[in-house]
Amino acid sequence: MSIESPADLEGVRAAGRVVAETIEAMRERVAPGVTTLELDEAAGEVFRRHGAVSAPRLVYGFPGETCICVDDEAVHGIPGRRVLRKGQLVTLDVTAELDGYVADAAVTVPVGEPSPEAAALLEAADAALARGIEAAQAGRPVRAIGRAVEAEASRRGFSVLRELTGHGVGRTIHEPPTVPNWDDPAAFEPLTEGLVLTIEPILAAGGGRVAACADGWTIRTADGSLAAHAEHTILITPTGARILTAA
Ligand code: MG
């Protein structure tokens, strides 16, 4: 969406605050022995307290409040009876709808102490997100974000999963424009003031290809390597990008 009024800004900020609070509630519970369903139930409690609902469930009939991925799963993992083990990576991807506005953010966190490779991958995802946010300046093409994201990932020795992208957001979960995580010539349209979009590098320790899982939702790395995802919803302002899903 493009912000047209103070009410629009307050609406999407309020959805963004629910997303941030939900991620923190889930993150606090990440530990060995916890199931992904327990994390999802913690998200549902925060949603209900605020009168928010799961946007992926609302729009696509996703079978969960949030998308939760483990290790080589990249996006759209279904919460369930899976028990987290020490050393795994878990991605908490939360998209909430509140009073007609939608915001979206994700983090990948370790279960206990991460391996050195996993820790480097997590740092790279955060750094790539930071570079993408810095690049999101009004007047630049959308592809400037992806160029910055992929450069940071490559510099650190990791791949971006090019088939997975950021997107416009604000009134529903997926809006134009598509926000590639690489310097895609197709993403030539300019970033305009008031535009609300996600920036979400999804990096892999191995190659950049993905594969679909048999559950019909989960996308994982094709080579089984670890994936990490860092995402915020941002607003393009005259003075740079403003994060709407920060805690
Ligand atoms: Mg997203």
Short mmCIF file of N, CA and C and ligand atoms in Angstrom, two decimals, residues 75-76 93-95 103-106 165-169 173-174 198-200 202 229 231-233, ligand 1:
data_model
loop_
_atom_site.label_atom_id
_atom_site.label_comp_id
_atom_site.label_asym_id
_atom_site.label_seq_id
_atom_site.Cartn_x
_atom_site.Cartn_y
_atom_site.Cartn_z
N VAL A 75 10.82 -21.11 3.92
CA VAL A 75 9.59 -20.34 4.17
C VAL A 75 8.38 -21.27 4.24
N HIS A 76 7.31 -20.75 4.88
CA HIS A 76 5.97 -21.35 4.87
C HIS A 76 5.89 -22.70 5.58
N ASP A 93 8.07 -16.47 11.38
CA ASP A 93 7.61 -15.52 10.35
C ASP A 93 6.16 -15.17 10.65
N VAL A 94 5.94 -13.91 11.02
CA VAL A 94 4.65 -13.48 11.56
C VAL A 94 4.05 -12.39 10.67
N THR A 95 2.84 -12.63 10.18
CA THR A 95 2.12 -11.63 9.40
C THR A 95 0.74 -11.47 10.02
N ALA A 103 0.98 -6.21 8.58
CA ALA A 103 2.44 -6.06 8.65
C ALA A 103 3.06 -7.45 8.80
N ASP A 104 4.35 -7.54 8.44
CA ASP A 104 5.01 -8.83 8.23
C ASP A 104 6.47 -8.71 8.66
N ALA A 105 6.93 -9.64 9.49
CA ALA A 105 8.36 -9.65 9.85
C ALA A 105 8.76 -11.07 10.20
N ALA A 106 10.06 -11.32 10.16
CA ALA A 106 10.57 -12.66 10.48
C ALA A 106 11.96 -12.56 11.11
N THR A 165 11.05 -13.73 -2.35
CA THR A 165 11.19 -12.28 -2.46
C THR A 165 10.43 -11.55 -1.35
N GLY A 166 10.79 -10.29 -1.16
CA GLY A 166 9.94 -9.38 -0.42
C GLY A 166 8.79 -8.91 -1.31
N HIS A 167 7.96 -8.03 -0.74
CA HIS A 167 6.72 -7.66 -1.43
C HIS A 167 6.11 -6.43 -0.79
N GLY A 168 5.28 -5.75 -1.57
CA GLY A 168 4.44 -4.72 -0.97
C GLY A 168 3.52 -5.36 0.05
N VAL A 169 3.08 -4.56 1.03
CA VAL A 169 2.24 -5.07 2.12
C VAL A 169 1.49 -3.86 2.69
N ILE A 173 -1.58 -9.35 2.44
CA ILE A 173 -0.25 -9.90 2.74
C ILE A 173 0.73 -9.71 1.59
N HIS A 174 0.28 -9.93 0.38
CA HIS A 174 1.20 -9.79 -0.77
C HIS A 174 0.63 -8.78 -1.75
N THR A 198 7.97 -5.14 2.36
CA THR A 198 8.86 -5.95 3.20
C THR A 198 10.22 -6.03 2.52
N ILE A 199 11.25 -6.07 3.34
CA ILE A 199 12.58 -6.45 2.88
C ILE A 199 12.91 -7.72 3.65
N GLU A 200 13.23 -8.78 2.92
CA GLU A 200 13.37 -10.07 3.60
C GLU A 200 14.37 -10.99 2.93
N ILE A 202 16.43 -14.08 2.40
CA ILE A 202 16.36 -15.48 2.83
C ILE A 202 17.62 -16.13 2.26
N HIS A 229 16.37 -16.32 7.65
CA HIS A 229 15.42 -15.33 7.11
C HIS A 229 15.36 -14.16 8.09
N GLU A 231 13.48 -10.29 8.30
CA GLU A 231 12.47 -9.50 7.58
C GLU A 231 11.91 -8.40 8.46
N HIS A 232 11.73 -7.23 7.85
CA HIS A 232 10.93 -6.16 8.43
C HIS A 232 10.00 -5.60 7.38
N THR A 233 8.89 -5.02 7.87
CA THR A 233 8.05 -4.16 7.04
C THR A 233 8.57 -2.74 7.20
MG MG B 1 7.00 -11.47 3.83
#
